[in-house]
Amino acid sequence: MKNRISSHSDNEAIHNEKENIPSNTSGNRPFSDVLKVNQTRRNVLVGSLATAATTFIAPKAFAFGWPQDKPSHKYPGKKGLVGFEPLSIEDAIIDNTVPSIASEYQYQVLIPWGTPIEPGATEAYDGNPFTRPTSEQACRQIGIGHDGMWFFPHRGRHRFDRYGFYYSNRKGMLCINHEFGRNNHVLGKDAPESLEDVRLSQNVHGVSVVALKSNYNGQWRVVKSPNSRRITVNTPVEFSGPAAKSKLLQNPNGNTALGTVNNCGSGPTPWGTYLTCEENFNGYFGATEGEIFNDSRTEEQLRYGFDFDGFNYGWEFFDKRFDLSDPDYINESNRFGWVVEIDPHDGTQKPVKRTALGRFKHEAIAIAESSTGQIAAYMGDDQRFDYCYKYVSDKPWKQAIKEGKSPLDEGRLFVARFDDDGTGEWLELTINNPILAERFYDQGELLIYARIAADLLGATPMDRPEWTTIGKDGEIYWTLTNNSNRTEPNAANPEAPNNDGHIIRMKDDYLGTYFKWEIFILASSTRETEGVFTDPDAAYADPFGRLFIGTDGGQPDGLQDQLVVFDTTAENPEPKRLLTGVNSDEITGYTVTPDFRTAFINIQHPGNGNPESTNFPAPTDGVTIPRDCTLVITRKDGGIIGS
Ligand code: FEO
Ligand code: CA
Ligand code: CA
Ligand code: CA
């Protein structure tokens, strides 16, 4: 059955209808007001942004884990930057129970939910509707809700050059987020009935670190590694940075810090670690005292969207940590909403929550390195009318590491104000600002309630900032997925409601407080074209000038969520469709091998777990539970992905 109407049933809205309710009541000028003005200036700005490049600090490298600034294949591909024959709408909608891919490309399914991780693996979960893994088994299996990820290639000494290294295109560690899995999908019922049910739900969330290898035919598989591991809601973690010692991160009963949840997007660091971003953490908390809790919520609880029944995971009924009514765990909820650093090459490392990056609904993170060696990290807070942030390290990252410090612990956090004239200012979230010193007693508290600090500084409310990525010339792309609640159009969001979303391109003085911005594309401008796409979400820019966008939301013309590719160097960049997913899924995550010839993307929540919708990746049988999985994408001719 083809849905020819664009329903815009945003998958995350299905995940949580409550996320439609903005929690920003600061009254800051909506970004839409700004865009109304700027939109009319688009052509002027495209030119000015392009020619302004020399006034900005050129990036030295783009990350990560391997030297992307020196790709081994400068050659952009036989057919030009984005020369492939795109998947047509007609071909894409023939069968929505399986993915469709452009004719020059092919895919392989990898690591569906339930795949055993070595060592210590138990049996696989294969989607059998009559059973589920035990919580114990889930700890040694790939989780659900595949989202942000990064491939960390195996690094070896170069065979011919004893001073050099090579980065493998066939072997490495994949870090992958398991954002969410609803009770119906994971447990096969609406609500948990025991602590064991809750533990299973918790153990399919988190992150997997898994060793992968391909054979000479390009077939990838999971291999054994001492560093393969699952990180779940119950894995010991530690805090670092200015808020680490805050009493707001301690509970009266003194329980140790455990776990990560709703791991959405991600980003690699230049020093080879993985950053996973905790997004809709609020929904995993509930209050056993029900409405009594709702009537007594603090300003902070309201601003972060806490509610007595959360997203109805029901963990609070069996695990007191997630019960907002329990005074023993009064600050447990402050322990989530962070960027968490994971070492893919050390299976014993405790994941570290980096408080200097602030607490909000972290979507993803992209790091640029300035010519000074300091880093600038760009991060969106994905909620209607929430903000764009950046973090700048105090020291060059290599120096910080040499001194035994993390470049993510000492630095400054900023929030963006977008001005009408295509410029903007980064407003620093610091206790040295008297406005913030009046509200917060120290920098730790300020960072724990970063949203409130940003409200006070007059940041610009945006149309749901999702991923960020750093382009070929060091520019930053921000996906703004949609905002059905916007009532007044304006410059950077010219549509009210903003049903289709848009992408902003920013040129930033990485270390400073000034930036320029322009609209890269309004998704609505692609309607009525063969390349139509809406609801941009996941983003990855390669060093050649390609921009890969994964979508999350009802697509027009009967299309399922998509992976589209732009040539960002074109005067009028147009999306080319590389792949579409299956019914009710989302296309997210993107990573590549160092030769750019193998890409990985994720099929998230296929069929929303409903076997009558799709059984992917199992063959269609109408009963097997669909499972989140990764697709390995290659060009049939072995060329560079996107070409
Ligand atoms: Fe998890 Fe905003 O996407
Ligand atoms: Ca998602
Ligand atoms: Ca997303
Ligand atoms: Ca989304």
CSV table of N, CA, C and O in Angstrom, one decimal, residues 71 81 84-85 89 102 131 142 150 225 235 246 333 337 381 403 408 419 421 441 470 511 545 550 594 616 628 643:
chain,number,residue,atom,x,y,z
A,71,PRO,N,43.2,12.6,2.1
A,71,PRO,CA,42.6,11.4,1.6
A,71,PRO,C,43.5,10.7,0.6
A,71,PRO,O,44.2,11.4,-0.2
A,81,LEU,N,31.8,14.8,-9.0
A,81,LEU,CA,31.6,14.8,-7.6
A,81,LEU,C,30.3,14.0,-7.2
A,81,LEU,O,30.4,13.2,-6.3
A,84,PHE,N,26.5,10.1,-10.1
A,84,PHE,CA,25.7,8.9,-10.3
A,84,PHE,C,24.3,9.2,-10.7
A,84,PHE,O,23.7,10.2,-10.5
A,85,GLU,N,23.7,8.2,-11.3
A,85,GLU,CA,22.3,8.2,-11.8
A,85,GLU,C,21.4,8.0,-10.6
A,85,GLU,O,21.4,7.0,-10.0
A,89,ILE,N,12.0,8.3,-8.2
A,89,ILE,CA,10.8,8.1,-7.3
A,89,ILE,C,10.1,6.8,-7.7
A,89,ILE,O,9.8,6.0,-6.8
A,102,ALA,N,20.3,3.3,-5.7
A,102,ALA,CA,20.6,3.7,-7.0
A,102,ALA,C,21.3,2.6,-7.8
A,102,ALA,O,22.1,1.8,-7.2
A,131,THR,N,9.6,-14.9,20.9
A,131,THR,CA,10.6,-14.9,22.0
A,131,THR,C,11.3,-13.5,21.9
A,131,THR,O,11.1,-12.7,21.0
A,142,ILE,N,24.3,-6.7,19.7
A,142,ILE,CA,24.0,-5.4,19.2
A,142,ILE,C,22.7,-5.0,19.7
A,142,ILE,O,21.7,-5.8,19.6
A,150,TRP,N,30.5,5.7,14.0
A,150,TRP,CA,31.8,6.1,13.4
A,150,TRP,C,32.7,4.9,13.3
A,150,TRP,O,32.7,4.0,14.2
A,225,SER,N,37.2,-9.2,19.3
A,225,SER,CA,38.2,-8.3,19.8
A,225,SER,C,38.0,-8.1,21.2
A,225,SER,O,36.9,-8.0,21.7
A,235,THR,N,26.0,0.7,32.6
A,235,THR,CA,27.5,0.6,32.6
A,235,THR,C,28.1,1.8,33.5
A,235,THR,O,27.6,2.9,33.3
A,246,SER,N,29.8,18.8,41.0
A,246,SER,CA,28.7,19.5,41.5
A,246,SER,C,27.8,18.6,42.4
A,246,SER,O,27.6,17.4,42.1
A,333,SER,N,18.4,12.5,37.3
A,333,SER,CA,18.1,13.0,35.9
A,333,SER,C,19.1,14.0,35.5
A,333,SER,O,19.2,14.2,34.2
A,337,GLY,N,21.9,13.8,29.5
A,337,GLY,CA,21.8,15.0,28.7
A,337,GLY,C,23.2,15.5,28.3
A,337,GLY,O,23.4,16.7,28.0
A,381,ASP,N,20.7,21.3,19.8
A,381,ASP,CA,19.8,20.9,20.9
A,381,ASP,C,18.4,20.7,20.2
A,381,ASP,O,17.7,21.6,19.8
A,403,GLU,N,49.6,17.3,28.3
A,403,GLU,CA,49.6,17.6,29.7
A,403,GLU,C,48.7,16.7,30.5
A,403,GLU,O,48.4,17.0,31.7
A,408,LEU,N,38.3,18.5,26.0
A,408,LEU,CA,36.9,18.7,26.1
A,408,LEU,C,36.6,19.1,27.6
A,408,LEU,O,35.4,19.2,27.9
A,419,ASP,N,21.5,36.8,13.4
A,419,ASP,CA,21.0,38.2,13.1
A,419,ASP,C,20.5,38.2,11.7
A,419,ASP,O,20.8,37.4,10.8
A,421,ASP,N,21.1,40.0,9.2
A,421,ASP,CA,21.9,40.4,8.0
A,421,ASP,C,22.9,39.3,7.6
A,421,ASP,O,23.8,39.5,6.9
A,441,TYR,N,24.8,29.6,40.9
A,441,TYR,CA,25.8,29.8,41.9
A,441,TYR,C,27.2,29.4,41.5
A,441,TYR,O,28.2,29.8,42.0
A,470,ILE,N,31.2,19.3,9.2
A,470,ILE,CA,32.2,20.3,8.7
A,470,ILE,C,32.5,20.0,7.3
A,470,ILE,O,32.9,18.9,6.9
A,511,LEU,N,37.4,30.3,16.7
A,511,LEU,CA,37.8,30.6,18.1
A,511,LEU,C,37.0,31.8,18.6
A,511,LEU,O,37.0,32.1,19.8
A,545,GLY,N,33.7,17.8,-1.0
A,545,GLY,CA,32.6,18.7,-1.3
A,545,GLY,C,31.2,18.1,-1.4
A,545,GLY,O,30.3,18.8,-1.7
A,550,GLY,N,20.7,12.2,5.7
A,550,GLY,CA,19.7,11.2,6.0
A,550,GLY,C,18.4,11.9,6.5
A,550,GLY,O,18.5,12.9,7.2
A,594,PRO,N,38.5,4.8,5.2
A,594,PRO,CA,39.5,5.9,4.8
A,594,PRO,C,39.6,6.1,3.3
A,594,PRO,O,40.0,7.2,2.9
A,616,PHE,N,12.1,-6.5,7.3
A,616,PHE,CA,13.5,-6.3,7.1
A,616,PHE,C,14.3,-6.3,8.4
A,616,PHE,O,13.8,-5.8,9.4
A,628,ASP,N,16.4,-3.1,13.5
A,628,ASP,CA,17.3,-2.0,13.1
A,628,ASP,C,18.6,-2.7,12.7
A,628,ASP,O,19.0,-3.7,13.2
A,643,SER,N,30.0,9.5,-5.8
A,643,SER,CA,30.4,9.8,-7.2
A,643,SER,C,29.5,9.1,-8.2
A,643,SER,O,28.8,8.2,-7.8
